[in-house]
Coordinates of C-alpha atoms in Angstrom, one line a residue:
L1497 CA 10.3 -57.9 66.9
L1498 CA 12.0 -54.7 68.0
N1499 CA 13.9 -54.5 64.7
M1500 CA 10.6 -54.8 62.8
I1501 CA 9.0 -52.1 64.9
T1502 CA 11.9 -49.8 64.4
K1503 CA 11.9 -50.4 60.6
A1504 CA 8.1 -49.8 60.5
A1505 CA 8.6 -46.5 62.4
Q1506 CA 11.4 -45.4 60.1
D1507 CA 9.3 -46.2 57.0
G1508 CA 6.3 -44.3 58.4
T1509 CA 8.5 -41.3 59.2
A1510 CA 10.0 -41.4 55.7
L1511 CA 6.6 -41.5 54.1
L1512 CA 5.3 -38.7 56.3
E1513 CA 8.4 -36.5 55.4
N1514 CA 7.9 -37.2 51.7
L1515 CA 4.2 -36.3 51.9
L1516 CA 4.9 -33.1 53.9
D1517 CA 7.7 -32.0 51.5
W1518 CA 5.5 -32.7 48.5
A1519 CA 2.5 -30.9 50.0
R1520 CA 4.7 -27.9 50.9
L1521 CA 6.3 -27.8 47.5
Q1522 CA 2.8 -27.9 45.8
T1523 CA 1.5 -25.1 47.9
G1524 CA 4.6 -22.9 47.6
H1525 CA 5.7 -23.4 51.2
I1526 CA 9.1 -24.9 50.2
V1527 CA 11.3 -22.2 48.8
Y1528 CA 14.5 -22.9 46.9
Q1529 CA 17.3 -21.5 49.1
P1530 CA 20.6 -22.0 47.3
E1531 CA 23.9 -21.8 49.1
E1532 CA 27.5 -22.7 48.3
F1533 CA 28.5 -26.2 49.5
K1534 CA 31.3 -28.7 49.1
V1535 CA 30.1 -31.6 47.0
N1536 CA 32.1 -34.2 48.9
D1537 CA 30.5 -33.0 52.2
L1538 CA 27.0 -33.4 50.7
I1539 CA 27.7 -36.9 49.5
E1540 CA 29.4 -38.0 52.8
E1541 CA 26.3 -36.9 54.8
A1542 CA 24.0 -38.9 52.5
R1543 CA 26.4 -41.9 52.8
V1544 CA 26.3 -41.8 56.6
F1545 CA 22.5 -41.7 56.5
A1546 CA 22.3 -44.8 54.4
Q1547 CA 25.1 -46.9 56.0
S1548 CA 22.9 -48.7 58.6
S1549 CA 20.3 -49.7 55.9
A1550 CA 23.1 -51.0 53.7
S1551 CA 24.6 -52.9 56.6
R1552 CA 21.3 -54.7 57.4
K1553 CA 21.5 -56.3 53.9
N1554 CA 25.3 -56.7 53.9
I1555 CA 25.5 -54.3 51.0
K1556 CA 28.9 -52.7 50.4
L1557 CA 28.4 -48.9 50.3
V1558 CA 31.1 -47.3 48.2
Y1559 CA 31.8 -43.6 48.2
T1560 CA 33.7 -42.2 45.2
K1561 CA 34.9 -38.7 46.0
T1562 CA 35.6 -36.1 43.4
E1563 CA 39.4 -35.8 42.7
E1564 CA 39.4 -32.2 43.8
L1565 CA 37.4 -30.0 46.2
V1566 CA 34.4 -28.9 44.2
T1567 CA 32.0 -26.3 45.3
C1568 CA 28.5 -26.0 43.9
S1569 CA 25.5 -23.9 44.6
G1570 CA 22.1 -25.4 45.5
D1571 CA 19.5 -26.0 48.1
V1572 CA 21.3 -28.5 50.4
N1573 CA 18.2 -29.7 52.1
M1574 CA 16.5 -30.6 48.8
L1575 CA 19.7 -32.2 47.5
Q1576 CA 20.0 -34.3 50.6
T1577 CA 16.4 -35.5 50.1
V1578 CA 17.3 -36.5 46.5
L1579 CA 20.4 -38.4 47.5
R1580 CA 18.8 -40.1 50.5
N1581 CA 15.9 -41.2 48.2
F1582 CA 18.3 -42.5 45.5
L1583 CA 20.3 -44.4 48.1
T1584 CA 17.2 -45.9 49.9
N1585 CA 15.8 -47.1 46.5
S1586 CA 19.2 -48.5 45.5
I1587 CA 19.5 -50.4 48.8
K1588 CA 15.9 -51.6 48.5
F1589 CA 16.4 -53.1 45.0
T1590 CA 19.9 -54.5 45.6
P1591 CA 20.1 -58.1 46.9
R1592 CA 22.2 -59.0 50.0
E1593 CA 25.9 -58.9 49.5
G1594 CA 25.4 -56.4 46.6
Q1595 CA 27.0 -53.0 46.1
V1596 CA 25.8 -49.4 46.0
E1597 CA 28.1 -46.6 44.9
I1598 CA 27.5 -42.9 45.5
G1599 CA 29.8 -40.3 44.2
A1600 CA 30.5 -37.3 42.0
R1601 CA 32.6 -36.6 38.9
A1602 CA 33.8 -33.1 38.1
A1603 CA 34.2 -32.0 34.5
D1604 CA 34.7 -28.5 33.1
K1605 CA 32.1 -26.3 34.8
K1606 CA 29.8 -29.1 36.0
V1607 CA 29.6 -31.9 38.5
E1608 CA 27.7 -35.1 37.9
I1609 CA 26.4 -36.6 41.1
F1610 CA 25.4 -40.3 40.9
V1611 CA 24.1 -43.3 42.7
K1612 CA 24.8 -46.7 41.1
D1613 CA 23.7 -50.1 42.3
S1614 CA 24.2 -53.8 41.5
G1615 CA 20.5 -54.4 42.0
I1616 CA 17.7 -56.0 40.0
G1617 CA 17.6 -53.3 37.4
M1618 CA 14.7 -52.1 35.2
T1619 CA 13.4 -52.5 31.7
P1620 CA 12.9 -49.4 29.5
E1621 CA 9.2 -49.6 30.2
Q1622 CA 9.7 -49.6 33.9
I1623 CA 12.0 -46.6 33.7
G1624 CA 9.4 -44.8 31.5
S1625 CA 6.7 -45.3 34.2
L1626 CA 8.8 -44.2 37.2
F1627 CA 7.6 -40.6 37.0
D1628 CA 4.0 -41.3 35.9
I1629 CA 2.1 -40.4 39.0
S1630 CA -1.0 -42.3 37.8
H1631 CA 1.1 -45.5 37.7
K1632 CA 1.8 -47.0 41.1
N1633 CA 5.1 -48.9 41.0
K1634 CA 4.3 -52.1 42.9
T1635 CA 7.7 -53.7 42.6
A1636 CA 8.8 -54.8 46.1
G1637 CA 12.4 -54.6 47.2
T1638 CA 14.7 -57.7 47.3
M1639 CA 13.6 -58.4 50.9
G1640 CA 9.9 -57.4 50.4
E1641 CA 10.5 -53.7 51.1
K1642 CA 7.6 -51.5 50.0
G1643 CA 7.6 -47.9 48.9
T1644 CA 5.0 -45.1 48.4
G1645 CA 5.9 -44.0 44.9
L1646 CA 6.2 -40.4 46.0
G1647 CA 9.9 -40.2 46.6
L1648 CA 11.1 -40.1 43.0
H1649 CA 8.4 -37.6 42.1
L1650 CA 9.6 -35.3 44.8
C1651 CA 13.2 -35.8 43.7
R1652 CA 12.4 -34.9 40.1
E1653 CA 10.8 -31.6 41.3
F1654 CA 13.7 -30.8 43.5
V1655 CA 16.3 -31.5 40.8
E1656 CA 14.3 -29.5 38.3
L1657 CA 14.4 -26.5 40.7
H1658 CA 18.2 -26.8 40.3
N1659 CA 17.8 -26.5 36.5
S1660 CA 18.8 -30.1 36.0
K1661 CA 17.1 -33.4 35.4
I1662 CA 17.4 -36.9 36.6
N1663 CA 19.0 -39.3 34.2
I1664 CA 18.4 -43.1 34.6
S1665 CA 20.3 -45.9 33.0
S1666 CA 19.4 -49.5 33.9
E1667 CA 19.4 -53.1 32.7
P1668 CA 17.5 -56.0 34.2
Y1669 CA 19.7 -58.0 36.5
K1670 CA 22.6 -55.6 36.1
G1671 CA 21.6 -52.6 38.3
S1672 CA 20.7 -49.0 37.8
R1673 CA 22.4 -45.6 37.8
F1674 CA 20.7 -42.4 38.8
T1675 CA 22.4 -39.1 38.0
F1676 CA 21.9 -35.3 37.9
V1677 CA 24.3 -32.5 37.1
L1678 CA 25.0 -29.3 39.0
P1679 CA 27.1 -26.3 37.9
R1680 CA 30.3 -25.6 39.7
V1681 CA 30.8 -22.3 41.5

């Protein structure tokens, strides 16, 4: 019972944070504040955040570091929100004993940051409706987890403020991969 209460409180807090961030962004109260940061540090912080959720479902959380120390510029708080949302969704839609991978790959003057899972995947139609605010995605997670539908909308806006876009590749029963690209400093 205590675990259920804790989970409900965490879900309520996440919803409230997403709603507040979205409202602040819409009213101009969230300002893009770029700073230089190490990509591996950003990813490690997001991984630590998601570890307990992954553990509850016995999901292996794999962290793939960039081969070299890579520095980017961006709003760290916004990027943490994006990565946390990607990880939360990947864990939600990955069955017990599955795998979620977070990492980055550096190439030339850019860094691709990704979250990949071995979850239930999506059809092209489902991918197409993910960012349609009028379409409420009612797919429950593999253990009945529910969502608000606001998280990915907020992520898209945050990623677009970084002059990037979210790319999604997925196949039913084979998992999904969410990526975005940042320029190196």
